[in-house]
Amino acid sequence: MAKTFPKLVFWGLHAWVLAYVGVLLGAFTIQFVEGEFPCPLCMLQRYGMILSTLGALWVIMQARRGDLTPVRYMQGMGLGVLGAAAGALVSVRQILLHIKPGDPGYGSAVMGYHLYTWALITFYIVVLFVAVLSILAPVGIPEAPKSSGALTLSSIVVWVFVILVAANVIAIIFLEGFAWVLPDDPTSYNLIDQITGG
Amino acid sequence: MDIIILALLLTTAILMVRGAPRKWILTSWIVAFVLMLALFRYHVTSPLDLSF
């Protein structure tokens, strides 16, 4: 168990990254397949998710290099919680904006909840996950596996996340265009409108 | 502003993957975090119309 647990934590951090990759891909699906434009608060929640995941990514990369110390592990977890707390702040604001009876909410609901409600649930899960990892830290400082197959799998997870963040950069360039901030209720891609004069 | 924040987040991720010095990684993360909060403050334009 003493040898197994650090590896379990290592893969648990990958599950954290993969979970947010799934959530961000879901947001992309709603944006590009269903044609719903993300509002400024929606984008801010994505930033919270990415900030939070960067905490896990930092720990993973240091564990892979073999220079992860308990202090750096806690620093990474702190980044994860801070990112989740910032994202939750935005989620709560958006939930309260639409909490009155009869308000249809912003965008479409998924399994009964709007995306900002789901976002708050994910931020809460991150906080709980980090709490459990922190309690178990004396026996569970993440340790990377030695096998090349496992390291390749880890690299794939890491790069999928990085590519997804890069895709978000491209998407926001099209959404925001030459404006300083997003409009409150976007209905088109600003960059295309600005270039074509639409 | 959103473009700057996301570009910073991408930069932070790449710095982490490439094993850049910790001070650069933390600085980039913190700047993105502060800008995100500032942008949130910018978008909060009115008090909530709620009474409990």
mmCIF file of C-alpha atoms in Angstrom:
data_model
loop_
_atom_site.group_PDB
_atom_site.id
_atom_site.type_symbol
_atom_site.label_atom_id
_atom_site.label_comp_id
_atom_site.label_asym_id
_atom_site.label_seq_id
_atom_site.Cartn_x
_atom_site.Cartn_y
_atom_site.Cartn_z
ATOM 1 C CA MET A 1 0.000 0.000 0.000
ATOM 2 C CA ALA A 2 2.845 2.357 0.883
ATOM 3 C CA LYS A 3 4.206 1.931 -2.669
ATOM 4 C CA THR A 4 0.839 1.896 -4.390
ATOM 5 C CA PHE A 5 -0.690 5.015 -2.887
ATOM 6 C CA PRO A 6 1.740 7.608 -4.356
ATOM 7 C CA LYS A 7 1.053 6.155 -7.820
ATOM 8 C CA LEU A 8 -2.687 6.244 -7.194
ATOM 9 C CA VAL A 9 -2.413 9.927 -6.308
ATOM 10 C CA PHE A 10 -0.324 10.501 -9.459
ATOM 11 C CA TRP A 11 -3.074 8.995 -11.618
ATOM 12 C CA GLY A 12 -5.743 10.738 -9.555
ATOM 13 C CA LEU A 13 -4.193 14.034 -10.629
ATOM 14 C CA HIS A 14 -4.438 12.867 -14.250
ATOM 15 C CA ALA A 15 -8.115 12.117 -13.638
ATOM 16 C CA TRP A 16 -8.488 15.741 -12.471
ATOM 17 C CA VAL A 17 -6.888 16.971 -15.727
ATOM 18 C CA LEU A 18 -8.960 14.583 -17.850
ATOM 19 C CA ALA A 19 -12.188 15.534 -16.080
ATOM 20 C CA TYR A 20 -11.679 19.203 -16.931
ATOM 21 C CA VAL A 21 -10.618 18.274 -20.466
ATOM 22 C CA GLY A 22 -14.018 16.579 -20.739
ATOM 23 C CA VAL A 23 -15.839 19.591 -19.310
ATOM 24 C CA LEU A 24 -14.018 22.017 -21.635
ATOM 25 C CA LEU A 25 -14.717 19.749 -24.620
ATOM 26 C CA GLY A 26 -18.388 19.731 -23.579
ATOM 27 C CA ALA A 27 -18.343 23.528 -23.538
ATOM 28 C CA PHE A 28 -16.786 23.497 -27.035
ATOM 29 C CA THR A 29 -19.497 21.093 -28.223
ATOM 30 C CA ILE A 30 -22.220 23.445 -27.023
ATOM 31 C CA GLN A 31 -20.371 26.405 -28.574
ATOM 32 C CA PHE A 32 -19.607 24.920 -31.987
ATOM 33 C CA VAL A 33 -22.182 22.137 -32.491
ATOM 34 C CA GLU A 34 -25.220 23.710 -30.853
ATOM 35 C CA GLY A 35 -24.156 27.232 -31.843
ATOM 36 C CA GLU A 36 -24.446 28.849 -28.398
ATOM 37 C CA PHE A 37 -21.996 31.673 -27.812
ATOM 38 C CA PRO A 38 -20.312 31.734 -24.387
ATOM 39 C CA CYS A 39 -21.055 34.816 -22.291
ATOM 40 C CA PRO A 40 -18.270 36.691 -20.423
ATOM 41 C CA LEU A 41 -19.100 34.893 -17.162
ATOM 42 C CA CYS A 42 -19.048 31.527 -18.989
ATOM 43 C CA MET A 43 -15.537 32.296 -20.255
ATOM 44 C CA LEU A 44 -14.425 33.375 -16.771
ATOM 45 C CA GLN A 45 -15.535 29.982 -15.446
ATOM 46 C CA ARG A 46 -13.425 28.279 -18.105
ATOM 47 C CA TYR A 47 -10.433 30.327 -16.877
ATOM 48 C CA GLY A 48 -11.163 29.118 -13.339
ATOM 49 C CA MET A 49 -11.167 25.515 -14.571
ATOM 50 C CA ILE A 50 -7.876 25.982 -16.435
ATOM 51 C CA LEU A 51 -6.241 27.810 -13.492
ATOM 52 C CA SER A 52 -7.319 24.983 -11.213
ATOM 53 C CA THR A 53 -6.083 22.251 -13.562
ATOM 54 C CA LEU A 54 -2.707 23.992 -13.847
ATOM 55 C CA GLY A 55 -2.228 23.180 -10.126
ATOM 56 C CA ALA A 56 -2.580 19.464 -10.903
ATOM 57 C CA LEU A 57 -0.421 19.794 -14.023
ATOM 58 C CA TRP A 58 2.378 21.427 -12.032
ATOM 59 C CA VAL A 59 2.464 18.534 -9.555
ATOM 60 C CA ILE A 60 2.340 15.948 -12.349
ATOM 61 C CA MET A 61 5.260 17.498 -14.230
ATOM 62 C CA GLN A 62 7.432 17.789 -11.116
ATOM 63 C CA ALA A 63 6.621 14.199 -10.101
ATOM 64 C CA ARG A 64 7.648 13.038 -13.590
ATOM 65 C CA ARG A 65 10.972 14.862 -13.284
ATOM 66 C CA GLY A 66 11.515 13.409 -9.808
ATOM 67 C CA ASP A 67 11.904 16.804 -8.126
ATOM 68 C CA LEU A 68 8.536 16.970 -6.352
ATOM 69 C CA THR A 69 8.851 17.881 -2.677
ATOM 70 C CA PRO A 70 6.017 18.016 -0.107
ATOM 71 C CA VAL A 71 6.205 21.824 -0.196
ATOM 72 C CA ARG A 72 5.847 21.975 -3.991
ATOM 73 C CA TYR A 73 3.036 19.398 -3.822
ATOM 74 C CA MET A 74 1.134 21.647 -1.412
ATOM 75 C CA GLN A 75 1.874 24.677 -3.607
ATOM 76 C CA GLY A 76 0.318 22.872 -6.571
ATOM 77 C CA MET A 77 -2.739 21.917 -4.547
ATOM 78 C CA GLY A 78 -3.014 25.535 -3.375
ATOM 79 C CA LEU A 79 -3.043 26.724 -6.987
ATOM 80 C CA GLY A 80 -5.756 24.158 -7.731
ATOM 81 C CA VAL A 81 -7.995 25.325 -4.894
ATOM 82 C CA LEU A 82 -7.447 29.021 -5.634
ATOM 83 C CA GLY A 83 -8.404 28.501 -9.281
ATOM 84 C CA ALA A 84 -11.503 26.545 -8.228
ATOM 85 C CA ALA A 85 -12.455 29.216 -5.676
ATOM 86 C CA ALA A 86 -12.161 31.964 -8.310
ATOM 87 C CA GLY A 87 -14.259 29.937 -10.748
ATOM 88 C CA ALA A 88 -16.851 29.206 -8.051
ATOM 89 C CA LEU A 89 -17.139 32.928 -7.340
ATOM 90 C CA VAL A 90 -18.176 33.501 -10.956
ATOM 91 C CA SER A 91 -20.523 30.476 -10.978
ATOM 92 C CA VAL A 92 -22.333 31.685 -7.855
ATOM 93 C CA ARG A 93 -22.766 35.155 -9.368
ATOM 94 C CA GLN A 94 -24.256 33.672 -12.552
ATOM 95 C CA ILE A 95 -26.539 31.288 -10.635
ATOM 96 C CA LEU A 96 -27.840 34.192 -8.524
ATOM 97 C CA LEU A 97 -28.442 36.271 -11.659
ATOM 98 C CA HIS A 98 -30.903 33.607 -12.850
ATOM 99 C CA ILE A 99 -32.253 32.231 -9.582
ATOM 100 C CA LYS A 100 -35.638 33.962 -9.589
ATOM 101 C CA PRO A 101 -38.678 31.779 -10.410
ATOM 102 C CA GLY A 102 -39.590 32.038 -14.084
ATOM 103 C CA ASP A 103 -36.083 33.002 -15.221
ATOM 104 C CA PRO A 104 -35.120 30.634 -18.060
ATOM 105 C CA GLY A 105 -31.397 30.966 -17.292
ATOM 106 C CA TYR A 106 -28.578 31.544 -19.774
ATOM 107 C CA GLY A 107 -28.152 28.947 -22.503
ATOM 108 C CA SER A 108 -29.522 25.453 -22.581
ATOM 109 C CA ALA A 109 -29.666 23.053 -19.657
ATOM 110 C CA VAL A 110 -27.727 19.786 -19.584
ATOM 111 C CA MET A 111 -29.342 17.001 -17.549
ATOM 112 C CA GLY A 112 -31.538 19.540 -15.815
ATOM 113 C CA TYR A 113 -28.853 22.015 -14.812
ATOM 114 C CA HIS A 114 -27.374 24.972 -16.637
ATOM 115 C CA LEU A 115 -23.651 24.916 -17.375
ATOM 116 C CA TYR A 116 -22.811 27.434 -14.640
ATOM 117 C CA THR A 117 -24.484 25.172 -12.061
ATOM 118 C CA TRP A 118 -22.466 22.205 -13.326
ATOM 119 C CA ALA A 119 -19.358 24.397 -13.189
ATOM 120 C CA LEU A 120 -19.983 25.155 -9.506
ATOM 121 C CA ILE A 121 -20.392 21.424 -8.821
ATOM 122 C CA THR A 122 -17.026 20.692 -10.489
ATOM 123 C CA PHE A 123 -15.289 23.437 -8.482
ATOM 124 C CA TYR A 124 -16.751 21.978 -5.295
ATOM 125 C CA ILE A 125 -15.509 18.500 -6.274
ATOM 126 C CA VAL A 126 -11.993 19.915 -6.804
ATOM 127 C CA VAL A 127 -11.997 21.431 -3.308
ATOM 128 C CA LEU A 128 -13.161 18.121 -1.792
ATOM 129 C CA PHE A 129 -10.580 16.163 -3.821
ATOM 130 C CA VAL A 130 -7.738 18.439 -2.694
ATOM 131 C CA ALA A 131 -8.957 18.203 0.904
ATOM 132 C CA VAL A 132 -8.740 14.392 0.757
ATOM 133 C CA LEU A 133 -5.306 14.506 -0.929
ATOM 134 C CA SER A 134 -4.068 16.958 1.718
ATOM 135 C CA ILE A 135 -5.240 14.702 4.557
ATOM 136 C CA LEU A 136 -3.493 11.760 2.894
ATOM 137 C CA ALA A 137 -0.336 13.741 2.008
ATOM 138 C CA PRO A 138 1.853 12.025 4.662
ATOM 139 C CA VAL A 139 1.472 8.714 2.792
ATOM 140 C CA GLY A 140 0.615 9.956 -0.687
ATOM 141 C CA ILE A 141 3.132 12.345 -2.221
ATOM 142 C CA PRO A 142 2.653 11.554 -5.939
ATOM 143 C CA GLU A 143 5.276 9.383 -7.547
ATOM 144 C CA ALA A 144 5.567 8.873 -11.298
ATOM 145 C CA PRO A 145 5.720 5.311 -12.631
ATOM 146 C CA LYS A 146 8.966 4.189 -14.267
ATOM 147 C CA SER A 147 7.525 2.343 -17.279
ATOM 148 C CA SER A 148 7.685 4.143 -20.619
ATOM 149 C CA GLY A 149 4.102 3.117 -21.451
ATOM 150 C CA ALA A 150 2.741 4.820 -18.347
ATOM 151 C CA LEU A 151 4.811 7.925 -18.995
ATOM 152 C CA THR A 152 3.543 8.047 -22.586
ATOM 153 C CA LEU A 153 -0.037 7.847 -21.321
ATOM 154 C CA SER A 154 0.727 10.657 -18.886
ATOM 155 C CA SER A 155 2.222 12.747 -21.720
ATOM 156 C CA ILE A 156 -0.881 12.225 -23.848
ATOM 157 C CA VAL A 157 -3.132 13.498 -21.031
ATOM 158 C CA VAL A 158 -0.874 16.511 -20.466
ATOM 159 C CA TRP A 159 -0.673 17.445 -24.154
ATOM 160 C CA VAL A 160 -4.405 16.994 -24.757
ATOM 161 C CA PHE A 161 -4.958 19.572 -22.008
ATOM 162 C CA VAL A 162 -2.342 21.971 -23.429
ATOM 163 C CA ILE A 163 -3.832 21.657 -26.933
ATOM 164 C CA LEU A 164 -7.306 22.318 -25.527
ATOM 165 C CA VAL A 165 -6.069 25.511 -23.844
ATOM 166 C CA ALA A 166 -4.482 26.527 -27.177
ATOM 167 C CA ALA A 167 -7.821 25.862 -28.912
ATOM 168 C CA ASN A 168 -9.479 28.145 -26.374
ATOM 169 C CA VAL A 169 -6.978 30.883 -27.241
ATOM 170 C CA ILE A 170 -7.931 30.603 -30.925
ATOM 171 C CA ALA A 171 -11.651 30.521 -30.095
ATOM 172 C CA ILE A 172 -11.448 33.635 -27.912
ATOM 173 C CA ILE A 173 -9.534 35.534 -30.628
ATOM 174 C CA PHE A 174 -12.477 34.892 -32.969
ATOM 175 C CA LEU A 175 -15.047 35.696 -30.261
ATOM 176 C CA GLU A 176 -13.471 38.905 -29.010
ATOM 177 C CA GLY A 177 -11.803 40.182 -32.158
ATOM 178 C CA PHE A 178 -10.247 43.606 -31.692
ATOM 179 C CA ALA A 179 -12.528 44.482 -28.753
ATOM 180 C CA TRP A 180 -11.074 44.771 -25.251
ATOM 181 C CA VAL A 181 -13.774 42.583 -23.612
ATOM 182 C CA LEU A 182 -16.616 40.298 -24.712
ATOM 183 C CA PRO A 183 -20.097 41.789 -25.083
ATOM 184 C CA ASP A 184 -22.579 40.824 -22.332
ATOM 185 C CA ASP A 185 -24.625 38.649 -24.669
ATOM 186 C CA PRO A 186 -22.508 37.602 -27.679
ATOM 187 C CA THR A 187 -24.413 36.612 -30.822
ATOM 188 C CA SER A 188 -21.571 36.261 -33.321
ATOM 189 C CA TYR A 189 -17.815 36.012 -33.730
ATOM 190 C CA ASN A 190 -16.567 39.592 -33.396
ATOM 191 C CA LEU A 191 -13.386 39.065 -35.409
ATOM 192 C CA ILE A 192 -15.306 37.836 -38.453
ATOM 193 C CA ASP A 193 -17.783 40.725 -38.139
ATOM 194 C CA GLN A 194 -14.963 43.265 -37.819
ATOM 195 C CA ILE A 195 -13.088 41.895 -40.821
ATOM 196 C CA THR A 196 -16.120 41.484 -43.074
ATOM 197 C CA GLY A 197 -17.865 44.629 -41.786
ATOM 198 C CA GLY A 198 -20.910 42.539 -40.813
ATOM 199 C CA MET B 1 -8.435 41.123 -21.911
ATOM 200 C CA ASP B 2 -9.797 37.583 -22.405
ATOM 201 C CA ILE B 3 -7.180 36.954 -25.091
ATOM 202 C CA ILE B 4 -4.412 38.086 -22.725
ATOM 203 C CA ILE B 5 -5.689 35.871 -19.891
ATOM 204 C CA LEU B 6 -5.976 32.772 -22.079
ATOM 205 C CA ALA B 7 -2.581 33.444 -23.677
ATOM 206 C CA LEU B 8 -1.102 33.671 -20.164
ATOM 207 C CA LEU B 9 -2.784 30.406 -19.178
ATOM 208 C CA LEU B 10 -1.352 28.698 -22.268
ATOM 209 C CA THR B 11 2.072 30.165 -21.503
ATOM 210 C CA THR B 12 1.860 28.879 -17.923
ATOM 211 C CA ALA B 13 0.954 25.381 -19.132
ATOM 212 C CA ILE B 14 3.841 25.328 -21.613
ATOM 213 C CA LEU B 15 6.279 26.627 -18.982
ATOM 214 C CA MET B 16 5.176 23.810 -16.673
ATOM 215 C CA VAL B 17 5.587 21.150 -19.348
ATOM 216 C CA ARG B 18 9.023 22.457 -20.350
ATOM 217 C CA GLY B 19 10.218 22.625 -16.730
ATOM 218 C CA ALA B 20 10.824 26.369 -16.619
ATOM 219 C CA PRO B 21 11.971 28.003 -13.347
ATOM 220 C CA ARG B 22 9.266 28.033 -10.675
ATOM 221 C CA LYS B 23 9.307 31.821 -10.330
ATOM 222 C CA TRP B 24 8.268 32.236 -13.977
ATOM 223 C CA ILE B 25 5.503 29.668 -13.647
ATOM 224 C CA LEU B 26 4.124 31.171 -10.441
ATOM 225 C CA THR B 27 4.373 34.727 -11.792
ATOM 226 C CA SER B 28 2.504 33.801 -14.967
ATOM 227 C CA TRP B 29 -0.185 31.917 -13.007
ATOM 228 C CA ILE B 30 -0.656 34.741 -10.493
ATOM 229 C CA VAL B 31 -0.906 37.431 -13.196
ATOM 230 C CA ALA B 32 -3.556 35.356 -15.025
ATOM 231 C CA PHE B 33 -5.417 34.847 -11.730
ATOM 232 C CA VAL B 34 -5.394 38.566 -10.874
ATOM 233 C CA LEU B 35 -6.475 39.544 -14.403
ATOM 234 C CA MET B 36 -9.320 37.032 -14.208
ATOM 235 C CA LEU B 37 -10.567 38.560 -10.953
ATOM 236 C CA ALA B 38 -10.205 42.065 -12.412
ATOM 237 C CA LEU B 39 -12.221 41.056 -15.478
ATOM 238 C CA PHE B 40 -14.875 39.522 -13.240
ATOM 239 C CA ARG B 41 -15.036 42.801 -11.284
ATOM 240 C CA TYR B 42 -15.425 44.663 -14.601
ATOM 241 C CA HIS B 43 -18.360 42.470 -15.640
ATOM 242 C CA VAL B 44 -20.149 42.842 -12.295
ATOM 243 C CA THR B 45 -21.952 46.032 -13.229
ATOM 244 C CA SER B 46 -24.940 45.962 -10.883
ATOM 245 C CA PRO B 47 -25.963 44.596 -7.488
ATOM 246 C CA LEU B 48 -28.101 41.469 -7.570
ATOM 247 C CA ASP B 49 -31.816 42.239 -7.554
ATOM 248 C CA LEU B 50 -32.475 39.864 -4.684
ATOM 249 C CA SER B 51 -33.878 40.220 -1.192
ATOM 250 C CA PHE B 52 -33.720 37.367 1.320
#
